[in-house]
Structures are given as C-alpha cells and as structure tokens.
Amino acid sequence: MKHNSTENPLNYPIVALDFSTTQEIKNFLLLFKDEPLYVKVGMELYYQNGPEIVKWMKACGHRIFLDLKLHDIPNTVYRAMKGLAGLDVDLINVHAAGGTSMMQAALEGVNEGTPNGSNPPKLIAVTQLTSTTEDKMQSEQLIEHSLKDSVLHYAKLTMDAGLDGVVCSALEAKDILQVTRPNFMCVTPGIRLSGGASGDQKRIATPEFARLNGASNIVVGRPITLANDPVQVYHQIKDQWNGAMKNDVN
C-alpha cells in the first residue's frame, strides 16, 4: 500500500536500514503498518539486493536516502549518478574527498538522469565519517589540520561545486552553516538517545542537540533497528527531534 503524507520530510528522522535481505526489510517496515518513513539504503542493502529494493520501497511511499558514497574519477561518477537518478530517490551522496570536478560531474549526472517531470534528488557530499576521530584523521589520512577545519574545508568545496549540502556530525553543523549558505543541508548520522551505546560512532549527539546545532536531517540506525520495540524508539527520537525544532523556532 502506498502511503500519502503532507508532513514536512525534515520532521522525519532518516532510519538507516542496517539489514542485508529483502525479507528483513519487509519484516521491519511491517512494524510501522501504514506509516511512511524516510529511510537510508546503504551499501550493505543495495549491493546485495540492487535497485529493486529501492523501487519497492518507493512504490510503498517511503522517502529514500541512497547512501552509496560514490568516490571515483569524474566520468565514472557521472555515469553512475546518471543511472541512479532514474530510481526516483530523494537524497543521494558522494565523498567530498573526490574533489570539485568529481562532485560537479556527479551533479551533472543527477540532473541528466532525472526523468522528465521529476525533481532531481538532493545531492550531498560526505565530509569526514562520524566514526573518524581527529587522531585517526591526522595519522591515517595525513591531514595536519584539525578535524573541524577539514570538515569545514570539504563543506565549502561542496558548496562551491553546486551541491545541496553535506554529511557531517551534528557537532559541526552550526560552524558549517556559518561558512556556507542558508538552507545548506547538514545531514547528521551518529545520533543517539541520551545514555545510548555509541557503537563504532565517535562524534555522536542527541536529536535535540543536532537540531539546535543546525542539523537539517538526522540519520538513526541501530538505536532503532536493534531496539526491542523499534516503533516506540523511532517515535521517541522523532518526538525529540520535532520538539527540538519547536524550541529552536520559539
């Protein structure tokens, strides 16, 4: 059954579907009955199930963030994005480390591949993964600047390339908005409820902190998908996210 909703998609936490099989996805989504979700399809799910799982979820009325983090030579990314744009997803991404030419090629591919009469997906770029610490970045990527400076640098490159925003931690969102432009998207993974396990995420934040610090969207996976009651935890996070939004406005 296709869902219909007029609710602003910013009000939805993006649920990272950390599953590998179609059946696991269907079992999870059945818990939400007729409620539309905004979901993230990442590498694990897409590489093992392909575009059909995306088409099925879109037919059910769910919004989709296709999180494949493309990072290759510009021509390869252009051609890949041109094909992916035909899936009618809402949000898609690349790695900012691929550089300006690659990001511009991605944007060209998205625009050319979007079917006539459809809106192109928003295109964003990953700055530094939320599992990365400053020590690891400096020792393994040989970046001598601070992690914050690296994230801000990638954000400005992304803006200059014409993309819609970045993936970053909620800790950096406010600073990014000061060096980019109004409505520049800051999509923030690493969201945890207060006292929740961090797992392999290092730069984490609560839903309230994320919104008050300028995040445009939050991405939440294991706190929901591994919960004893995923629906209850989803609504708890959604309520906190929306409550923080109201506090920010007022």
Coordinates of C-alpha atoms in Angstrom, one line a residue:
M1 CA 0.0 0.0 0.0
K2 CA 1.4 3.4 -0.9
H3 CA 1.4 5.9 1.8
N4 CA 0.4 9.5 1.4
S5 CA 1.7 12.3 3.8
T6 CA 1.9 16.0 3.6
E7 CA 4.2 16.2 6.6
N8 CA 7.5 18.0 6.0
P9 CA 10.2 15.4 5.4
L10 CA 12.5 17.4 7.7
N11 CA 10.3 16.2 10.5
Y12 CA 11.2 12.6 9.9
P13 CA 14.3 11.0 11.3
I14 CA 16.0 9.1 8.5
V15 CA 16.1 5.5 9.5
A16 CA 19.3 3.6 8.4
L17 CA 18.1 0.2 7.3
D18 CA 21.1 -1.8 8.5
F19 CA 19.9 -5.1 7.0
S20 CA 21.1 -7.3 4.2
T21 CA 18.0 -9.1 2.9
T22 CA 14.7 -8.1 1.4
Q23 CA 12.8 -10.2 4.0
E24 CA 14.4 -8.4 6.9
I25 CA 13.4 -5.1 5.4
K26 CA 9.8 -6.2 4.9
N27 CA 9.6 -7.5 8.4
F28 CA 10.9 -4.2 9.8
L29 CA 8.7 -2.0 7.7
L30 CA 5.6 -4.1 8.6
L31 CA 6.1 -3.0 12.2
F32 CA 5.2 0.5 11.0
K33 CA 2.0 -0.6 9.2
D34 CA 0.8 2.3 7.1
E35 CA 3.2 4.9 8.4
P36 CA 5.5 6.4 5.8
L37 CA 9.2 6.6 6.7
Y38 CA 12.3 8.3 5.5
V39 CA 14.8 5.5 5.1
K40 CA 18.5 5.2 4.3
V41 CA 19.6 2.5 1.9
G42 CA 23.3 1.9 2.3
M43 CA 25.9 -0.3 0.7
E44 CA 25.1 -3.5 2.6
L45 CA 21.4 -3.4 1.4
Y46 CA 21.9 -2.0 -2.1
Y47 CA 24.9 -4.2 -3.1
Q48 CA 23.1 -7.4 -2.0
N49 CA 19.7 -6.5 -3.4
G50 CA 20.2 -4.0 -6.1
P51 CA 17.8 -1.3 -7.4
E52 CA 14.7 -3.5 -7.0
I53 CA 14.6 -3.0 -3.2
V54 CA 14.7 0.8 -3.8
K55 CA 11.9 0.6 -6.3
W56 CA 9.8 -1.5 -4.0
M57 CA 10.2 0.9 -1.1
K58 CA 9.4 3.9 -3.3
A59 CA 6.3 2.2 -4.5
C60 CA 5.3 1.8 -0.8
G61 CA 5.6 5.5 -0.4
H62 CA 8.8 5.8 1.6
R63 CA 11.3 8.5 1.1
I64 CA 14.8 7.3 0.4
F65 CA 18.3 8.5 1.1
L66 CA 20.6 6.3 -1.2
D67 CA 23.8 6.3 0.7
L68 CA 26.4 4.8 -1.6
K69 CA 29.1 7.5 -1.1
L70 CA 30.4 7.5 -4.6
H71 CA 34.2 8.3 -4.9
D72 CA 35.9 7.7 -8.2
I73 CA 37.1 9.5 -11.3
P74 CA 34.6 12.1 -12.5
N75 CA 33.5 10.2 -15.6
T76 CA 32.7 7.1 -13.7
V77 CA 30.8 9.0 -11.0
Y78 CA 28.9 11.0 -13.7
R79 CA 27.8 7.8 -15.4
A80 CA 26.8 6.1 -12.2
M81 CA 24.8 9.1 -11.0
K82 CA 23.1 9.4 -14.3
G83 CA 21.8 5.8 -13.8
L84 CA 21.0 6.1 -10.1
A85 CA 18.9 9.3 -10.7
G86 CA 16.4 7.2 -12.5
L87 CA 15.5 5.4 -9.3
D88 CA 13.5 8.5 -8.1
V89 CA 15.3 8.6 -4.7
D90 CA 15.1 11.8 -2.6
L91 CA 18.7 12.1 -1.5
I92 CA 22.0 10.7 -2.7
N93 CA 25.7 11.3 -1.9
V94 CA 29.3 11.2 -2.9
H95 CA 32.6 11.7 -1.0
A96 CA 33.8 15.3 -0.9
A97 CA 37.3 13.9 -0.9
G98 CA 36.8 13.1 -4.6
G99 CA 37.2 16.7 -5.3
T100 CA 35.4 19.5 -7.1
S101 CA 35.5 18.1 -10.6
M102 CA 34.1 14.8 -9.4
M103 CA 31.3 16.5 -7.4
Q104 CA 30.4 18.6 -10.4
A105 CA 30.3 15.5 -12.6
A106 CA 28.0 13.9 -10.1
L107 CA 25.7 16.8 -10.2
E108 CA 25.7 16.8 -14.0
G109 CA 24.8 13.1 -13.9
V110 CA 22.0 13.5 -11.4
N111 CA 20.4 16.3 -13.5
E112 CA 20.8 14.5 -16.8
G113 CA 19.5 11.2 -15.4
T114 CA 16.4 12.5 -13.7
P115 CA 13.3 11.6 -15.7
N116 CA 11.3 14.5 -17.3
G117 CA 8.7 15.8 -14.9
S118 CA 10.5 14.6 -11.8
N119 CA 12.6 16.5 -9.3
P120 CA 16.2 15.5 -9.1
P121 CA 17.3 14.1 -5.8
K122 CA 19.2 16.3 -3.4
L123 CA 22.9 15.7 -3.8
I124 CA 25.2 15.9 -0.8
A125 CA 28.8 15.0 0.0
V126 CA 30.4 13.2 2.9
T127 CA 33.0 15.4 4.8
Q128 CA 34.6 13.1 7.4
L129 CA 32.8 10.0 8.6
T130 CA 31.3 10.2 12.1
S131 CA 33.4 7.1 13.0
T132 CA 36.6 9.2 12.4
T133 CA 38.5 10.9 15.2
E134 CA 40.9 13.7 14.8
D135 CA 43.8 11.5 15.8
K136 CA 42.9 8.9 13.2
M137 CA 42.4 11.5 10.5
Q138 CA 45.8 13.0 11.1
S139 CA 47.7 9.8 11.4
E140 CA 46.0 7.8 8.7
Q141 CA 44.9 10.4 6.2
L142 CA 48.0 12.6 6.9
I143 CA 45.8 15.7 7.3
E144 CA 47.7 18.1 9.5
H145 CA 44.8 20.4 10.2
S146 CA 42.1 19.9 12.9
L147 CA 39.1 17.6 12.1
K148 CA 36.8 20.7 12.3
D149 CA 38.9 22.5 9.7
S150 CA 38.9 19.5 7.4
V151 CA 35.1 19.3 7.7
L152 CA 34.6 23.0 7.0
H153 CA 37.0 22.8 4.1
Y154 CA 35.1 20.0 2.5
A155 CA 31.8 21.7 3.2
K156 CA 33.0 24.9 1.3
L157 CA 34.2 22.7 -1.6
T158 CA 30.9 21.0 -1.7
M159 CA 29.0 24.3 -1.8
D160 CA 31.3 25.7 -4.5
A161 CA 30.7 22.6 -6.6
G162 CA 26.9 23.4 -6.5
L163 CA 25.7 20.5 -4.3
D164 CA 22.9 20.8 -1.8
G165 CA 24.8 20.0 1.4
V166 CA 27.0 17.6 3.3
V167 CA 27.0 14.6 5.6
C168 CA 28.7 15.7 8.8
S169 CA 28.4 15.1 12.6
A170 CA 25.9 17.3 14.5
L171 CA 28.9 18.8 16.3
E172 CA 30.0 20.6 13.2
A173 CA 26.6 21.7 11.7
K174 CA 26.5 25.2 13.2
D175 CA 30.0 26.0 12.0
I176 CA 29.3 24.7 8.5
L177 CA 26.3 27.0 8.2
Q178 CA 28.5 30.0 9.1
V179 CA 30.8 29.3 6.1
T180 CA 28.3 28.1 3.5
R181 CA 24.8 29.5 2.7
P182 CA 21.3 29.5 4.1
N183 CA 19.5 26.2 3.6
F184 CA 22.7 24.3 3.1
M185 CA 21.9 20.8 4.2
C186 CA 23.7 19.2 7.2
V187 CA 22.7 15.6 7.3
T188 CA 23.9 14.2 10.5
P189 CA 24.4 10.5 11.4
G190 CA 25.8 9.4 14.8
I191 CA 22.5 10.2 16.6
R192 CA 22.0 8.5 19.9
L193 CA 19.5 8.9 22.7
S194 CA 21.0 10.1 25.9
G195 CA 22.8 7.3 27.6
G196 CA 22.6 5.1 24.5
A197 CA 25.5 2.9 23.3
S198 CA 27.8 4.7 20.8
G199 CA 28.9 1.6 18.9
D200 CA 31.6 2.4 16.4
Q201 CA 30.5 6.0 16.1
K202 CA 32.8 8.6 17.7
R203 CA 31.2 12.0 17.1
I204 CA 27.7 11.5 18.4
A205 CA 24.8 13.7 19.5
T206 CA 21.2 13.5 20.7
P207 CA 18.3 14.5 18.5
E208 CA 17.8 17.7 20.4
F209 CA 21.4 18.8 20.2
A210 CA 21.5 18.0 16.4
R211 CA 18.6 20.3 15.6
L212 CA 19.7 23.1 18.0
N213 CA 23.2 23.0 16.4
G214 CA 21.8 23.4 12.9
A215 CA 21.3 19.9 11.5
S216 CA 18.8 19.7 8.7
N217 CA 18.3 16.0 9.0
I218 CA 19.3 13.3 11.4
V219 CA 20.1 9.7 10.5
V220 CA 19.5 6.9 13.1
G221 CA 20.2 3.2 12.5
R222 CA 21.0 0.7 15.3
P223 CA 19.3 2.6 18.1
I224 CA 16.0 1.9 16.2
T225 CA 16.7 -1.2 14.2
L226 CA 18.2 -3.2 17.2
A227 CA 15.7 -1.9 19.7
N228 CA 13.3 -4.3 21.4
D229 CA 10.5 -2.0 20.3
P230 CA 11.7 -0.2 17.1
V231 CA 8.4 1.7 16.7
Q232 CA 8.5 3.1 20.2
V233 CA 12.1 4.2 19.9
Y234 CA 11.5 5.7 16.5
H235 CA 8.7 7.8 17.8
Q236 CA 10.7 8.8 20.9
I237 CA 13.5 10.0 18.6
K238 CA 11.0 11.7 16.2
D239 CA 9.3 13.4 19.1
Q240 CA 12.6 14.7 20.5
W241 CA 13.7 15.8 17.0
N242 CA 10.5 17.7 16.5
G243 CA 10.4 19.1 20.0
A244 CA 13.9 20.5 19.5
M245 CA 12.8 22.0 16.2
K246 CA 9.9 23.8 18.0
N247 CA 12.3 25.0 20.7
D248 CA 14.7 26.3 18.1
V249 CA 11.9 28.3 16.4
N250 CA 10.5 29.7 19.5

